[in-house]
PDB file of C-alpha atoms in Angstrom:
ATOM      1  CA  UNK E  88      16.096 -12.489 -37.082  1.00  0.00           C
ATOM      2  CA  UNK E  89      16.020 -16.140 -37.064  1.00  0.00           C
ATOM      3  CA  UNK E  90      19.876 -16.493 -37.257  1.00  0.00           C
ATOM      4  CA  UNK E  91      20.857 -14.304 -34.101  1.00  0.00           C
ATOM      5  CA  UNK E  92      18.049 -15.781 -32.123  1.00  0.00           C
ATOM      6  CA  UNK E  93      18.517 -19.491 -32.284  1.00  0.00           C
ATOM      7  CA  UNK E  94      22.036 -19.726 -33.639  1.00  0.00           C
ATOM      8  CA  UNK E  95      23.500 -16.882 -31.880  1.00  0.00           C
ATOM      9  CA  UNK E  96      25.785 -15.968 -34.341  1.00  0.00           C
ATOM     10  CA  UNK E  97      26.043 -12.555 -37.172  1.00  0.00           C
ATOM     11  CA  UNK E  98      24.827 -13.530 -40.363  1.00  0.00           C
ATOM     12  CA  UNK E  99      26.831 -10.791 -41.681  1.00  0.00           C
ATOM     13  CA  UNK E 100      29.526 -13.107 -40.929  1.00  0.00           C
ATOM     14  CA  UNK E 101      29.892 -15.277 -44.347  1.00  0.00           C
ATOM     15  CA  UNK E 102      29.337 -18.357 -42.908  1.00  0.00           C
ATOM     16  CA  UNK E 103      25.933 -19.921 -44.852  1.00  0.00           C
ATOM     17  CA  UNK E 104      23.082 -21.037 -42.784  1.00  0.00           C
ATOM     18  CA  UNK E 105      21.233 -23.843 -43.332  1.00  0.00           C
ATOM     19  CA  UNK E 106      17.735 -24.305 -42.060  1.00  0.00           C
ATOM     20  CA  UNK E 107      15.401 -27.435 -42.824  1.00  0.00           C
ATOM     21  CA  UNK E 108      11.593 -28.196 -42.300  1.00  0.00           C
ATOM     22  CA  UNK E 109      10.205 -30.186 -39.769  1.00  0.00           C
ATOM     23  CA  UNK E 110       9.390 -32.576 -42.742  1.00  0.00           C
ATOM     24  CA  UNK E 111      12.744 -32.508 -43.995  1.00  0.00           C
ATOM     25  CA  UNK E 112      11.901 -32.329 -47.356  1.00  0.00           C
ATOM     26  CA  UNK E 113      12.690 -28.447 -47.740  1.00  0.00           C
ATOM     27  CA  UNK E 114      16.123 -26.706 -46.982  1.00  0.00           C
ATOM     28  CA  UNK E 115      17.096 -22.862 -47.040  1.00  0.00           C
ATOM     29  CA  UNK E 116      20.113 -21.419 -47.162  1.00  0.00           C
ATOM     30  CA  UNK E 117      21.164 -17.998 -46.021  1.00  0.00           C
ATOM     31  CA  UNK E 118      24.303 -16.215 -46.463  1.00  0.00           C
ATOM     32  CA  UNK E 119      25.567 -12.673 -46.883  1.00  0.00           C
ATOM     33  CA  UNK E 120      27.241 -11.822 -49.762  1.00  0.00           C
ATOM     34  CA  UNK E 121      29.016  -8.030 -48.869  1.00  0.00           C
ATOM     35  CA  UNK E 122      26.250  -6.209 -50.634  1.00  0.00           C
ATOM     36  CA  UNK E 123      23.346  -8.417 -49.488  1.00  0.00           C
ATOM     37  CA  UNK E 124      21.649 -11.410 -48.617  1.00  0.00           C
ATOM     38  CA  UNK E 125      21.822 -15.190 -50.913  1.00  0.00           C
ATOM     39  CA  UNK E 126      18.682 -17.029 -50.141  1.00  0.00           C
ATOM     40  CA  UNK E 127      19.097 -20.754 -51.534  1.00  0.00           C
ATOM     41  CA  UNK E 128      16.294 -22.893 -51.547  1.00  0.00           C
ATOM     42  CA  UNK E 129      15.413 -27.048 -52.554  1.00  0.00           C
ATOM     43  CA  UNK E 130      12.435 -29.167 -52.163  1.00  0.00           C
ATOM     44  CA  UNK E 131      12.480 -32.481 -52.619  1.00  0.00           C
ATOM     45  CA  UNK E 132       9.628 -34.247 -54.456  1.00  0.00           C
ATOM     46  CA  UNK E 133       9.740 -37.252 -52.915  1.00  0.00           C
ATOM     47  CA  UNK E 134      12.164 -38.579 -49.757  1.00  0.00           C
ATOM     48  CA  UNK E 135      13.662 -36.513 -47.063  1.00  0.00           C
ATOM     49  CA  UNK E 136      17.441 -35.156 -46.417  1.00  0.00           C
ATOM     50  CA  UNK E 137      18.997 -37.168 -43.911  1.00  0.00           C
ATOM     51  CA  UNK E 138      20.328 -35.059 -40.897  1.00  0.00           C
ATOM     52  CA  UNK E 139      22.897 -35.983 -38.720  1.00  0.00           C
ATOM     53  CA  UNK E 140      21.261 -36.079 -34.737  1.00  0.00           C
ATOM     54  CA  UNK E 141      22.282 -33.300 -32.707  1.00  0.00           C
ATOM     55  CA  UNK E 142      21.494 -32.747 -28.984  1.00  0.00           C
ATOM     56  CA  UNK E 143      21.362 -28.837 -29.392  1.00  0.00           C
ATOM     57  CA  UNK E 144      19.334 -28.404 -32.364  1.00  0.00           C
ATOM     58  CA  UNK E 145      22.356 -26.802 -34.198  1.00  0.00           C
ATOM     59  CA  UNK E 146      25.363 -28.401 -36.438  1.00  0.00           C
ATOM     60  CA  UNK E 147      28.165 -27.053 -38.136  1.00  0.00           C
ATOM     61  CA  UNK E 148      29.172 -28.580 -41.358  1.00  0.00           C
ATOM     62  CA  UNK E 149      32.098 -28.251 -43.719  1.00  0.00           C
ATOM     63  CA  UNK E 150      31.309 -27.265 -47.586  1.00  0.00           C
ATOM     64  CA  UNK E 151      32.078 -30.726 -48.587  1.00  0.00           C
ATOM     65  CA  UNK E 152      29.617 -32.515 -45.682  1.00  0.00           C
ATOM     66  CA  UNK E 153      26.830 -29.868 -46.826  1.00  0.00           C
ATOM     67  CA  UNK E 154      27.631 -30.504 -50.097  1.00  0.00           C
ATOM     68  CA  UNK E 155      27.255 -34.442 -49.860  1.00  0.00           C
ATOM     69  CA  UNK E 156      24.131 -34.273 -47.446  1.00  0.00           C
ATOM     70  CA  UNK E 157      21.949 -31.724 -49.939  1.00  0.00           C
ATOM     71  CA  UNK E 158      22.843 -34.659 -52.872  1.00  0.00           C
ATOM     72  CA  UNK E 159      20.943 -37.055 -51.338  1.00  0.00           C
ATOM     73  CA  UNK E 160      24.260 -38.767 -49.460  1.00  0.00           C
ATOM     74  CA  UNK E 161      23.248 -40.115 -46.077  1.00  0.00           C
ATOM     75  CA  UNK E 162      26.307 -38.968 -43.037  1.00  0.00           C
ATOM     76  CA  UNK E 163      27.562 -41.198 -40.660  1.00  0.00           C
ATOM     77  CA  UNK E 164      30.590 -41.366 -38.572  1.00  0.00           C
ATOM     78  CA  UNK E 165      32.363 -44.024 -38.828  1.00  0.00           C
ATOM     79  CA  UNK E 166      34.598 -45.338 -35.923  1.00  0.00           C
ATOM     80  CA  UNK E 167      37.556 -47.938 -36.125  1.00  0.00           C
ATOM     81  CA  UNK E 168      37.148 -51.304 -34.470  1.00  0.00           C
ATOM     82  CA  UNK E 169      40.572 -53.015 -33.202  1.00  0.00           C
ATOM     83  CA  UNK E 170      40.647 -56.357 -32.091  1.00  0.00           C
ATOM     84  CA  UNK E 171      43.041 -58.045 -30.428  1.00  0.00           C
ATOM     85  CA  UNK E 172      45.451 -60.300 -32.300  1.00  0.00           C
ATOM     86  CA  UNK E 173      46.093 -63.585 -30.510  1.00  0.00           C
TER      87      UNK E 173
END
């Protein structure tokens, strides 16, 4: 299926996949559940979930940042900036 040909990994694993359309307005999520398959699905009525880029087409998430980014909350990464005190 779609998760061992593009991800490469077992969905029998636990982990949950998470795919979105091109439009980004509709996410599903896969996961097993020891007896079978969870399929999770939202579509937004209006807007589109903000993705974080990605050079390989796949990103792994923590519960909390898939949590945050399927409420609407935009990610970014955030870096320090140091300056140099006279």
């Amino acid at each position: 299926g779609a998760v061992e040909e593009y991800i490469q990994q077992e969905p029998e694993s636990g982990h949950a996949f998470v795919f979105f359309g091109r439009s980004r307005k509709m996410v599903k999520i896969l996961q097993w559940q020891g007896d079978g398959f969870t399929i999770w699905m939202k579509r937004l009525e209006s807007g589109a979930f903000h993705l974080p880029k990605s050079a390989e087409g796949r990103i792994e998430l923590s519960s909390r940042e898939l949590a945050a980014l399927l409420s609407g909350i935009k990610p970014h990464r955030y870096y320090k900036r140091y300056s140099k005190k006279s």
